[in-house]
CSV table of C-alpha atoms in Angstrom, one decimal:
chain,number,residue,atom,x,y,z
A,1,MET,CA,50.5,1.8,-8.6
A,2,HIS,CA,51.3,4.1,-11.1
A,3,ALA,CA,51.9,8.3,-11.1
A,4,GLY,CA,48.5,9.4,-12.5
A,5,PRO,CA,47.8,13.4,-13.5
A,6,LEU,CA,50.2,15.9,-11.7
A,7,GLY,CA,51.6,13.1,-9.8
A,8,VAL,CA,48.7,11.2,-7.9
A,9,HIS,CA,48.7,7.4,-7.8
A,10,ALA,CA,46.2,5.5,-9.2
A,11,PRO,CA,45.7,1.7,-8.6
A,12,LYS,CA,47.0,-0.3,-12.1
A,13,GLY,CA,44.0,-2.9,-13.1
A,14,PRO,CA,40.8,-3.9,-11.5
A,15,ALA,CA,41.1,-1.5,-8.8
A,16,PHE,CA,42.1,1.5,-11.2
A,17,PHE,CA,38.9,0.3,-12.6
A,18,PHE,CA,36.1,-0.5,-9.9
A,19,HIS,CA,37.7,3.6,-8.8
A,20,ALA,CA,38.0,5.3,-12.4
A,21,ALA,CA,34.7,7.2,-11.6
A,22,ASN,CA,35.9,8.0,-8.3
A,23,TYR,CA,39.2,9.3,-9.5
A,24,ARG,CA,38.6,12.3,-11.4
A,25,SER,CA,35.7,13.6,-9.1
A,26,ALA,CA,38.5,12.3,-5.8
A,27,TYR,CA,40.7,14.5,-5.9
A,28,THR,CA,41.2,18.0,-6.2
A,29,PRO,CA,43.8,20.6,-6.4
A,30,GLN,CA,45.9,22.3,-4.7
A,31,GLY,CA,43.9,25.8,-4.0
A,32,ALA,CA,40.5,23.8,-6.2
A,33,MET,CA,37.0,25.9,-4.5
A,34,ARG,CA,33.5,23.7,-5.1
A,35,SER,CA,30.9,25.5,-5.5
A,36,THR,CA,27.7,25.5,-3.1
A,37,ASP,CA,26.4,22.3,-4.4
A,38,GLY,CA,29.7,20.1,-4.4
A,39,THR,CA,31.0,20.3,-8.1
A,40,ARG,CA,34.3,21.3,-8.5
A,41,LEU,CA,36.0,24.2,-10.0
A,42,PRO,CA,39.3,25.1,-10.7
A,43,ALA,CA,41.3,27.4,-8.0
A,44,GLY,CA,40.9,30.8,-9.6
A,45,THR,CA,38.4,30.6,-11.0
A,46,SER,CA,36.2,34.1,-10.7
A,47,SER,CA,32.2,34.2,-9.8
A,48,GLY,CA,31.4,34.6,-12.7
A,49,GLU,CA,32.5,31.5,-13.9
A,50,ARG,CA,31.1,30.0,-10.5
A,51,SER,CA,27.3,31.3,-11.3
A,52,GLN,CA,27.9,29.5,-14.9
A,53,ARG,CA,28.7,26.2,-13.5
A,54,ALA,CA,26.3,26.0,-10.7
A,55,MET,CA,23.5,27.2,-13.3
A,56,ARG,CA,25.0,23.9,-15.7
A,57,ASN,CA,24.4,22.1,-12.4
A,58,LEU,CA,20.5,23.2,-12.1
A,59,ARG,CA,19.5,22.7,-15.7
A,60,ILE,CA,21.3,19.2,-15.4
A,61,ARG,CA,18.8,18.6,-12.3
A,62,GLY,CA,15.5,20.5,-13.3
A,63,GLY,CA,16.7,18.3,-17.0
A,64,ILE,CA,16.9,15.2,-15.5
A,65,LEU,CA,14.1,15.7,-13.2
A,66,LEU,CA,12.1,16.2,-16.0
A,67,THR,CA,12.1,12.9,-17.5
A,68,GLY,CA,10.7,10.6,-14.7
A,69,LEU,CA,7.7,12.6,-15.0
A,70,SER,CA,7.1,12.4,-18.8
A,71,VAL,CA,8.6,7.7,-18.2
A,72,PHE,CA,6.9,6.9,-15.6
A,73,ALA,CA,3.5,9.3,-16.4
A,74,GLN,CA,3.1,7.4,-20.1
A,75,LEU,CA,4.9,3.8,-19.0
A,76,TYR,CA,1.6,3.8,-15.8
A,77,PHE,CA,-1.7,5.4,-17.0
A,78,PHE,CA,-4.0,2.8,-18.3
A,79,GLN,CA,-3.5,1.5,-15.0
A,80,PRO,CA,-5.8,3.0,-13.3
A,81,ILE,CA,-8.8,3.1,-16.0
A,82,LEU,CA,-8.5,-0.2,-17.2
A,83,GLU,CA,-11.9,-1.0,-17.3
A,84,GLU,CA,-13.0,2.0,-19.0
A,85,LEU,CA,-10.0,0.4,-21.1
A,86,SER,CA,-12.0,-2.7,-21.7
A,87,LEU,CA,-15.1,-1.6,-22.1
A,88,GLY,CA,-13.9,0.7,-24.8
A,89,MET,CA,-12.4,-1.8,-27.0
A,90,ASP,CA,-14.1,-4.5,-25.6
A,91,VAL,CA,-12.0,-7.0,-24.3
A,92,GLU,CA,-11.3,-8.7,-20.1
A,93,ARG,CA,-10.1,-6.7,-17.8
A,94,SER,CA,-7.4,-9.2,-17.9
A,95,SER,CA,-6.5,-8.9,-20.9
A,96,ALA,CA,-7.2,-4.9,-20.4
A,97,SER,CA,-4.1,-5.3,-18.2
A,98,LEU,CA,-1.7,-6.0,-20.8
A,99,SER,CA,-1.5,-2.5,-21.8
A,100,VAL,CA,0.5,-2.0,-18.6
A,101,SER,CA,2.8,-4.8,-18.5
A,102,LEU,CA,3.5,-4.5,-22.3
A,103,GLY,CA,4.3,-1.0,-21.6
A,104,MET,CA,6.9,-2.7,-19.5
A,105,LEU,CA,8.3,-5.3,-21.4
A,106,GLY,CA,9.3,-2.8,-24.0
A,107,LEU,CA,11.4,-1.2,-21.8
A,108,ALA,CA,12.8,-4.0,-20.7
A,109,THR,CA,13.4,-5.1,-24.1
A,110,GLY,CA,14.0,-2.0,-25.4
A,111,ILE,CA,17.3,-1.6,-22.0
A,112,PHE,CA,18.6,-4.9,-23.2
A,113,ALA,CA,18.7,-3.3,-26.7
A,114,SER,CA,20.4,-0.1,-25.5
A,115,LEU,CA,23.8,-2.1,-23.9
A,116,PHE,CA,24.9,-2.6,-27.5
A,117,TYR,CA,24.0,1.3,-29.3
A,118,ALA,CA,22.7,3.8,-26.3
A,119,ASP,CA,27.0,4.9,-26.6
A,120,ARG,CA,27.4,5.2,-30.1
A,121,ILE,CA,25.0,7.9,-29.8
A,122,SER,CA,25.4,11.5,-27.6
A,123,ARG,CA,23.9,11.3,-24.0
A,124,LYS,CA,21.6,14.1,-24.6
A,125,GLY,CA,20.2,13.5,-28.2
A,126,LEU,CA,19.2,9.7,-27.4
A,127,MET,CA,17.1,11.1,-24.4
A,128,VAL,CA,15.3,13.3,-26.2
A,129,ILE,CA,15.0,11.3,-29.0
A,130,SER,CA,13.2,8.5,-26.7
A,131,MET,CA,10.7,11.3,-25.0
A,132,LEU,CA,9.8,12.9,-28.1
A,133,ALA,CA,9.3,9.5,-29.6
A,134,SER,CA,7.4,7.6,-26.3
A,135,SER,CA,4.7,10.9,-26.4
A,136,ALA,CA,3.8,11.1,-30.3
A,137,LEU,CA,3.5,6.8,-30.1
A,138,THR,CA,1.2,7.7,-26.5
A,139,LEU,CA,-0.6,10.0,-28.9
A,140,ALA,CA,-0.9,7.8,-31.4
A,141,THR,CA,-2.8,5.4,-28.6
A,142,ALA,CA,-6.1,7.4,-28.7
A,143,TRP,CA,-6.9,7.3,-32.5
A,144,LEU,CA,-6.5,3.0,-32.2
A,145,SER,CA,-9.9,0.9,-32.6
A,146,ASN,CA,-8.2,-2.1,-32.7
A,147,PHE,CA,-7.3,-3.2,-29.7
A,148,THR,CA,-3.9,-6.0,-30.6
A,149,LEU,CA,-2.5,-2.6,-32.6
A,150,LEU,CA,-3.1,-0.6,-29.3
A,151,LEU,CA,-1.0,-3.5,-27.1
A,152,ALA,CA,2.1,-3.4,-30.4
A,153,ILE,CA,1.7,0.4,-30.6
A,154,THR,CA,2.4,0.4,-26.6
A,155,PHE,CA,5.5,-2.4,-26.8
A,156,LEU,CA,7.0,0.0,-28.5
A,157,LYS,CA,6.5,2.5,-26.9
A,158,GLY,CA,7.9,0.7,-23.4
A,159,PHE,CA,11.1,0.0,-26.1
A,160,ALA,CA,11.5,4.1,-27.0
A,161,LEU,CA,10.8,4.8,-23.4
A,162,SER,CA,13.9,2.5,-23.0
A,163,GLY,CA,16.8,4.9,-24.1
A,164,VAL,CA,15.9,7.5,-21.2
A,165,SER,CA,16.4,4.7,-18.8
A,166,ALA,CA,19.8,3.1,-19.9
A,167,VAL,CA,21.6,6.8,-20.1
A,168,ALA,CA,20.1,9.1,-17.3
A,169,LEU,CA,21.9,7.7,-14.4
A,170,ALA,CA,25.1,6.6,-17.0
A,171,TYR,CA,25.1,11.1,-17.8
A,172,LEU,CA,24.6,12.1,-14.2
A,173,ALA,CA,27.8,10.1,-12.5
A,174,GLU,CA,30.3,11.7,-15.8
A,175,GLU,CA,28.3,15.8,-15.6
A,176,MET,CA,27.7,15.9,-11.7
A,177,ASP,CA,30.3,15.3,-8.4
A,178,ALA,CA,30.7,13.2,-6.5
A,179,LYS,CA,29.7,15.3,-4.1
A,180,ALA,CA,27.0,15.9,-5.6
A,181,ILE,CA,25.3,12.6,-7.4
A,182,GLY,CA,23.0,11.5,-3.9
A,183,TYR,CA,21.0,14.2,-4.3
A,184,SER,CA,20.4,15.0,-8.4
A,185,ILE,CA,19.6,10.7,-8.0
A,186,SER,CA,17.7,11.4,-6.1
A,187,LEU,CA,15.9,13.9,-8.0
A,188,TYR,CA,15.6,11.9,-10.5
A,189,LEU,CA,13.9,8.9,-8.6
A,190,SER,CA,11.7,11.4,-7.0
A,191,GLY,CA,10.4,12.6,-10.4
A,192,ASN,CA,10.0,9.2,-11.8
A,193,ILE,CA,8.0,9.0,-8.2
A,194,VAL,CA,5.1,11.9,-9.1
A,195,GLY,CA,5.3,10.8,-12.8
A,196,GLY,CA,4.3,7.2,-11.7
A,197,LEU,CA,1.2,9.2,-9.6
A,198,GLY,CA,0.6,11.9,-11.5
A,199,GLY,CA,0.5,10.4,-14.7
A,200,ARG,CA,-2.4,7.8,-12.9
A,201,LEU,CA,-4.8,10.9,-11.4
A,202,ILE,CA,-4.4,12.6,-14.6
A,203,ALA,CA,-5.9,9.8,-16.0
A,204,ILE,CA,-8.3,8.8,-13.9
A,205,PHE,CA,-9.8,12.3,-13.8
A,206,THR,CA,-9.3,12.8,-18.0
A,207,ALA,CA,-11.2,8.9,-18.1
A,208,SER,CA,-14.0,10.2,-16.1
A,209,TRP,CA,-14.8,13.8,-18.5
A,210,GLY,CA,-14.0,12.1,-22.2
A,211,GLY,CA,-13.4,8.5,-22.0
A,212,TRP,CA,-9.5,6.4,-21.5
A,213,ALA,CA,-9.2,8.3,-25.2
A,214,PHE,CA,-9.0,11.0,-23.8
A,215,SER,CA,-6.5,10.8,-21.4
A,216,ALA,CA,-4.1,8.7,-24.0
A,217,THR,CA,-4.8,12.3,-25.3
A,218,THR,CA,-3.9,14.2,-22.6
A,219,ILE,CA,-1.0,12.2,-21.1
A,220,GLY,CA,0.5,12.5,-25.2
A,221,ILE,CA,0.3,16.4,-24.5
A,222,LEU,CA,2.1,17.0,-21.5
A,223,ALA,CA,4.4,14.1,-22.6
A,224,LEU,CA,5.4,16.4,-25.8
A,225,ILE,CA,5.2,19.3,-23.7
A,226,LEU,CA,8.3,17.9,-21.3
A,227,GLY,CA,10.1,16.3,-24.5
A,228,LEU,CA,10.4,19.3,-25.2
A,229,SER,CA,11.3,20.9,-22.1
A,230,PHE,CA,13.9,18.8,-21.6
A,231,ALA,CA,15.9,19.4,-25.6
A,232,TRP,CA,16.0,23.3,-24.1
A,233,ILE,CA,16.9,22.9,-20.5
A,234,LEU,CA,19.6,19.8,-20.2
A,235,PRO,CA,22.8,20.9,-21.3
A,236,PRO,CA,25.1,18.4,-23.6
A,237,SER,CA,28.2,16.1,-22.3
A,238,GLN,CA,30.9,17.4,-20.7
A,239,HIS,CA,32.8,14.3,-20.2
A,240,TYR,CA,31.8,12.0,-23.1
A,241,ARG,CA,31.7,11.6,-26.2
A,242,PRO,CA,30.3,8.3,-28.4
A,243,VAL,CA,32.1,5.6,-29.5
A,244,SER,CA,31.5,2.5,-31.2
A,245,ILE,CA,31.9,-0.6,-29.7
A,246,ALA,CA,31.9,-3.7,-31.4
A,247,GLY,CA,28.8,-6.5,-29.8
A,248,LYS,CA,31.4,-9.3,-28.6
A,249,VAL,CA,32.8,-6.7,-26.1
A,250,ARG,CA,29.4,-5.6,-25.2
A,251,LEU,CA,28.8,-9.5,-24.2
A,252,LEU,CA,32.2,-9.5,-23.0
A,253,ARG,CA,31.4,-5.8,-20.4
A,254,MET,CA,28.0,-7.0,-20.0
A,255,ARG,CA,29.8,-10.8,-18.1
A,256,TYR,CA,32.1,-9.1,-16.2
A,257,PHE,CA,29.5,-6.7,-14.2
A,258,ALA,CA,26.9,-9.9,-14.0
A,259,THR,CA,29.7,-12.3,-12.8
A,260,ARG,CA,31.6,-9.0,-10.0
A,261,PRO,CA,30.1,-9.8,-6.3
A,262,PHE,CA,29.8,-5.7,-6.3
A,263,PHE,CA,27.6,-4.9,-9.0
A,264,ALA,CA,25.8,-8.1,-8.9
A,265,SER,CA,25.4,-7.6,-5.3
A,266,LEU,CA,23.6,-4.8,-6.7
A,267,TYR,CA,21.6,-5.7,-8.9
A,268,LEU,CA,20.1,-8.7,-7.3
A,269,VAL,CA,19.3,-5.7,-4.0
A,270,GLY,CA,17.4,-2.9,-6.7
A,271,ALA,CA,15.7,-6.6,-8.2
A,272,ALA,CA,14.4,-7.8,-4.2
A,273,VAL,CA,12.9,-4.4,-3.6
A,274,MET,CA,10.7,-3.8,-6.6
A,275,SER,CA,9.6,-7.6,-6.8
A,276,THR,CA,8.6,-6.5,-2.6
A,277,PHE,CA,7.7,-2.8,-3.6
A,278,VAL,CA,5.7,-3.8,-6.8
A,279,SER,CA,4.4,-7.0,-5.3
A,280,VAL,CA,2.7,-5.3,-2.3
A,281,TYR,CA,0.9,-2.4,-3.9
A,282,ASN,CA,-0.8,-5.4,-6.4
A,283,TYR,CA,-1.9,-7.0,-3.6
A,284,LEU,CA,-3.0,-5.0,-1.0
A,285,ARG,CA,-6.3,-3.4,-2.4
A,286,PHE,CA,-6.9,-7.0,-2.6
A,287,THR,CA,-6.3,-7.4,1.1
A,288,LEU,CA,-8.3,-3.8,2.8
A,289,GLU,CA,-11.2,-4.8,-0.2
A,290,GLY,CA,-12.4,-7.6,1.7
A,291,GLU,CA,-12.0,-9.2,5.4
A,292,PRO,CA,-11.9,-7.6,8.2
A,293,PHE,CA,-11.2,-4.3,6.7
A,294,ARG,CA,-13.6,-4.1,3.6
A,295,LEU,CA,-12.5,-0.7,2.6
A,296,PRO,CA,-14.7,1.1,-0.4
A,297,HIS,CA,-13.0,1.2,-3.8
A,298,HIS,CA,-12.7,5.2,-3.7
A,299,LEU,CA,-10.1,5.2,-0.7
A,300,VAL,CA,-7.9,1.6,-0.8
A,301,ALA,CA,-7.6,3.9,-4.9
A,302,MET,CA,-6.0,6.6,-2.0
A,303,VAL,CA,-2.6,4.2,-0.9
A,304,PHE,CA,-0.5,5.2,-4.1
A,305,VAL,CA,-0.6,8.9,-2.6
A,306,MET,CA,1.8,6.9,-0.5
A,307,TYR,CA,4.0,7.3,-3.0
A,308,LEU,CA,5.0,10.4,-1.9
A,309,VAL,CA,6.5,9.4,0.9
A,310,GLY,CA,9.3,7.8,-1.7
A,311,ILE,CA,10.2,11.4,-2.3
A,312,ALA,CA,11.5,11.8,0.9
A,313,GLY,CA,12.5,8.4,0.7
A,314,ALA,CA,14.8,9.0,-1.8
A,315,VAL,CA,15.5,13.2,-1.4
A,316,VAL,CA,16.7,11.9,2.1
A,317,PHE,CA,18.8,9.4,1.0
A,318,GLY,CA,20.2,10.9,-1.6
A,319,ARG,CA,21.7,13.5,0.7
A,320,LEU,CA,22.5,11.6,3.2
A,321,SER,CA,25.0,9.4,0.5
A,322,ASP,CA,26.5,13.0,-0.1
A,323,ARG,CA,28.1,12.7,3.2
A,324,ARG,CA,28.6,8.9,4.4
A,325,SER,CA,29.1,6.0,2.9
A,326,PRO,CA,26.5,4.3,0.9
A,327,GLU,CA,27.6,0.7,1.2
A,328,HIS,CA,26.9,0.9,5.1
A,329,LEU,CA,23.0,3.8,4.2
A,330,LEU,CA,22.3,0.6,2.1
A,331,GLN,CA,22.2,-1.9,4.9
A,332,LEU,CA,19.7,0.7,6.9
A,333,SER,CA,17.5,1.2,3.7
A,334,LEU,CA,17.1,-2.4,3.3
A,335,GLY,CA,16.2,-2.8,7.1
A,336,MET,CA,14.2,0.0,7.7
A,337,CYS,CA,12.3,-1.7,3.7
A,338,LEU,CA,11.9,-5.0,5.8
A,339,VAL,CA,10.5,-3.6,9.1
A,340,GLY,CA,8.4,-1.8,6.5
A,341,VAL,CA,7.4,-5.3,5.4
A,342,CYS,CA,6.9,-7.2,9.3
A,343,MET,CA,4.3,-4.8,10.5
A,344,MET,CA,2.2,-5.7,7.3
A,345,ALA,CA,2.1,-8.7,9.0
A,346,ILE,CA,0.1,-6.9,11.9
A,347,PRO,CA,-4.0,-7.2,11.3
A,348,THR,CA,-5.0,-4.4,11.7
A,349,LEU,CA,-4.6,-1.1,9.5
A,350,ALA,CA,-2.8,1.6,11.7
A,351,SER,CA,0.3,-0.8,11.2
A,352,ILE,CA,-0.5,-1.9,7.6
A,353,VAL,CA,-0.6,2.0,6.1
A,354,LEU,CA,2.2,2.2,8.7
A,355,GLY,CA,4.8,-0.1,7.7
A,356,LEU,CA,3.2,0.7,3.7
A,357,GLY,CA,5.1,4.5,4.4
A,358,ILE,CA,8.5,3.1,6.1
A,359,MET,CA,8.2,0.6,3.5
A,360,THR,CA,8.1,3.2,0.3
A,361,PHE,CA,10.6,5.4,2.6
A,362,ALA,CA,12.8,2.7,2.4
A,363,PHE,CA,12.5,1.1,-0.4
A,364,PHE,CA,13.0,4.7,-2.5
A,365,GLY,CA,15.9,5.3,-0.4
A,366,THR,CA,17.2,2.0,-1.0
A,367,HIS,CA,16.7,2.1,-4.9
A,368,THR,CA,18.5,5.8,-4.4
A,369,LEU,CA,21.3,4.0,-3.6
A,370,ALA,CA,22.0,0.8,-4.9
A,371,SER,CA,22.1,2.8,-8.3
A,372,ARG,CA,24.8,5.1,-6.8
A,373,LEU,CA,26.7,2.9,-5.6
A,374,VAL,CA,26.4,0.5,-9.8
A,375,SER,CA,26.9,4.4,-11.7
A,376,THR,CA,29.7,5.5,-9.5
A,377,GLN,CA,32.1,2.4,-9.5
A,378,SER,CA,30.9,1.5,-12.7
A,379,GLY,CA,34.5,3.3,-14.5
A,380,LYS,CA,33.9,4.5,-18.4
A,381,ARG,CA,31.4,1.4,-18.9
A,382,LYS,CA,28.8,2.8,-17.6
A,383,THR,CA,26.2,2.4,-19.7
A,384,SER,CA,26.7,-1.4,-19.4
A,385,ALA,CA,26.6,-1.4,-15.6
A,386,THR,CA,23.8,0.3,-15.3
A,387,CYS,CA,21.7,-1.7,-18.0
A,388,LEU,CA,22.1,-4.2,-16.7
A,389,TYR,CA,21.0,-2.9,-13.1
A,390,TRP,CA,17.6,-2.0,-14.9
A,391,LEU,CA,17.7,-5.1,-17.1
A,392,PHE,CA,17.4,-6.9,-13.2
A,393,TYR,CA,15.3,-4.6,-11.6
A,394,TYR,CA,12.5,-4.6,-14.0
A,395,VAL,CA,12.6,-8.3,-15.5
A,396,SER,CA,13.4,-9.4,-12.1
A,397,SER,CA,10.7,-8.2,-10.2
A,398,ALA,CA,7.8,-8.5,-12.5
A,399,GLY,CA,8.4,-12.2,-13.0
A,400,ILE,CA,8.5,-12.3,-8.6
A,401,SER,CA,5.1,-10.1,-9.0
A,402,TYR,CA,3.3,-12.3,-10.8
A,403,LEU,CA,4.5,-15.4,-8.7
A,404,ALA,CA,3.9,-13.7,-5.3
A,405,GLY,CA,0.2,-12.8,-7.0
A,406,LEU,CA,0.1,-16.7,-7.9
A,407,ALA,CA,1.3,-17.5,-3.9
A,408,PHE,CA,-1.8,-14.2,-2.8
A,409,PHE,CA,-5.4,-16.1,-4.0
A,410,ALA,CA,-3.7,-19.7,-3.2
A,411,TRP,CA,-3.0,-18.8,0.3
A,412,GLY,CA,-3.5,-14.7,1.0
A,413,TRP,CA,-1.7,-12.2,2.5
A,414,TRP,CA,0.9,-13.4,4.9
A,415,SER,CA,2.1,-15.8,1.7
A,416,VAL,CA,3.0,-12.4,-0.5
A,417,LEU,CA,4.3,-11.0,2.9
A,418,SER,CA,6.5,-14.2,3.8
A,419,ILE,CA,7.8,-14.1,0.2
A,420,ASN,CA,9.2,-10.7,0.4
A,421,THR,CA,10.9,-11.0,3.3
A,422,ALA,CA,12.9,-14.0,2.0
A,423,LEU,CA,13.7,-11.2,-0.8
A,424,LEU,CA,14.4,-8.4,1.4
A,425,LEU,CA,16.7,-11.5,3.9
A,426,GLY,CA,18.5,-12.8,1.1
A,427,ALA,CA,19.8,-9.1,-0.6
A,428,GLY,CA,20.6,-8.1,3.4
A,429,LEU,CA,23.4,-10.7,3.0
A,430,VAL,CA,24.7,-10.6,0.3
A,431,SER,CA,25.1,-6.5,0.1
A,432,ARG,CA,26.1,-6.9,3.3
A,433,LYS,CA,29.2,-10.3,2.6
A,434,TRP,CA,29.7,-8.3,-0.8
A,435,VAL,CA,29.2,-4.9,-1.2
A,436,ILE,CA,30.5,-4.1,2.8
A,437,ARG,CA,33.4,-6.1,2.6
A,438,ARG,CA,34.8,-4.0,-0.6
A,439,GLN,CA,34.1,-0.7,0.2
A,440,GLY,CA,36.2,-2.1,3.6
C-alpha cells in the first residue's frame, strides 16, 4: 500500500490496476456532496454548479442513448426485408441474408482494429465520425444495383459503426460517477434495443411503400439526423486525453485481459448469453410456424416486440447495480436466463412466450452487468478491455448461433435449447468461481 492523494492509501501493482476505475469515484472527501443522480460534487459546490453538472450528465445519457438507436437500426434493418432485397437484387434469400451477417462481420473486424487506434482519437470525435460515416454508407446502399458492391458497402458500414461500440462504455466509465454508471449503461443498451426493433419496423413499413431502397434511404436519413444530434448533445470528455500507444503494448494489454480469469469469465458470460439470445430469436420462428402451433407469419413476426421487455431488464439491473453488488446480481440474471430457456422447452405456446420474455429480460440485464464490470474494473485500459468484450460478444455469438442452426435443422428445437442450457450453465459456473471469488 502507498499513500495516495490527500493521504488515502491505494494498493500497488495488479490490485491498483484493477481498482483504478473505482479509486477516483469511490473516494469522497469529507464535506463533499453528491448531485441527485449520484455524481460526486466538491465541498462548497454552488447550486448553479450543481445544475450545470446535472445538465452535463443528462446530455451524456441522452447522447449515448442516440448512439444505440443509430447503430442497431443500421445494422438490422435489412433482416425483415430480405425477401424484398432478394427480389430487387435477383439473388437467393440465403445470399440476401449476407446483408445482415456481413454488417456484423464488419463490426467485429472494426472492433478488433479499434484496439490499435481508438485511444489516439477523442472519444466524442471517434463516435461522431463513426455515426456520420455509417449514415452516409447506409444512404449509399439505396443507390446500388450491384449486390456484390452492396455487400462491400455493408461491411464498411459495420466497420464504421465499430467506432461507437469501441469507446461508448469506456466514455461512460470515465465521465460518470460509479454510483450512476449502471443506470447510464442501461440507457445505452436500451437505445440498442429500441434501435434494433425500430429499424426493423421502419424497414417493414417503408419497404411495403417503396421497396428495400426506400427503406435504406429512410434509415440513412434518420441515422444522419441522430448523428448530427449526437454531435450537438454529447459533451467532450473531461477525464480522458488521446494517447499514442505502441502496437506491441496494445497486444500485451489484450493478452493481459484475455488471460485474467476475472475478465475472461466476463467475456465468456457475454458470449454465452448473446449466443443464446441470437439462436433463440433466429430459430423460434420456425418452431412457431411449424407443428403443432402453425402460427401465421404476421403473428410470428410480432415476436420481435418482446425486445421491449429487454428495456425493463437493462434498466432494472442497471439501477440495482448502482446500489447492490453487480457480481452477485450477475448470478441472479444468469439464473433467470436459464429458467427462461428451460420454460421454452415446454411445448405450449403460453410457456414458450413466457419463457421468451424471462430470457429476454434476463439477457439484457446480464449484458448490462457484465459490460459494467468490464468497463469499471479495467483501470486506464478501458478501451482494450471493452473492445475485447465486444469482440467475444459478436464473434462467438455468430459462430455458435450458426452451429445451433445446423443442430436445429438436424434435430429440432430441443437441440437449440440444449446448447443454450449448456452455455448458460458454463457461464454461471465460471462467473461464480472467478467473478464472485474475486469480489469476495
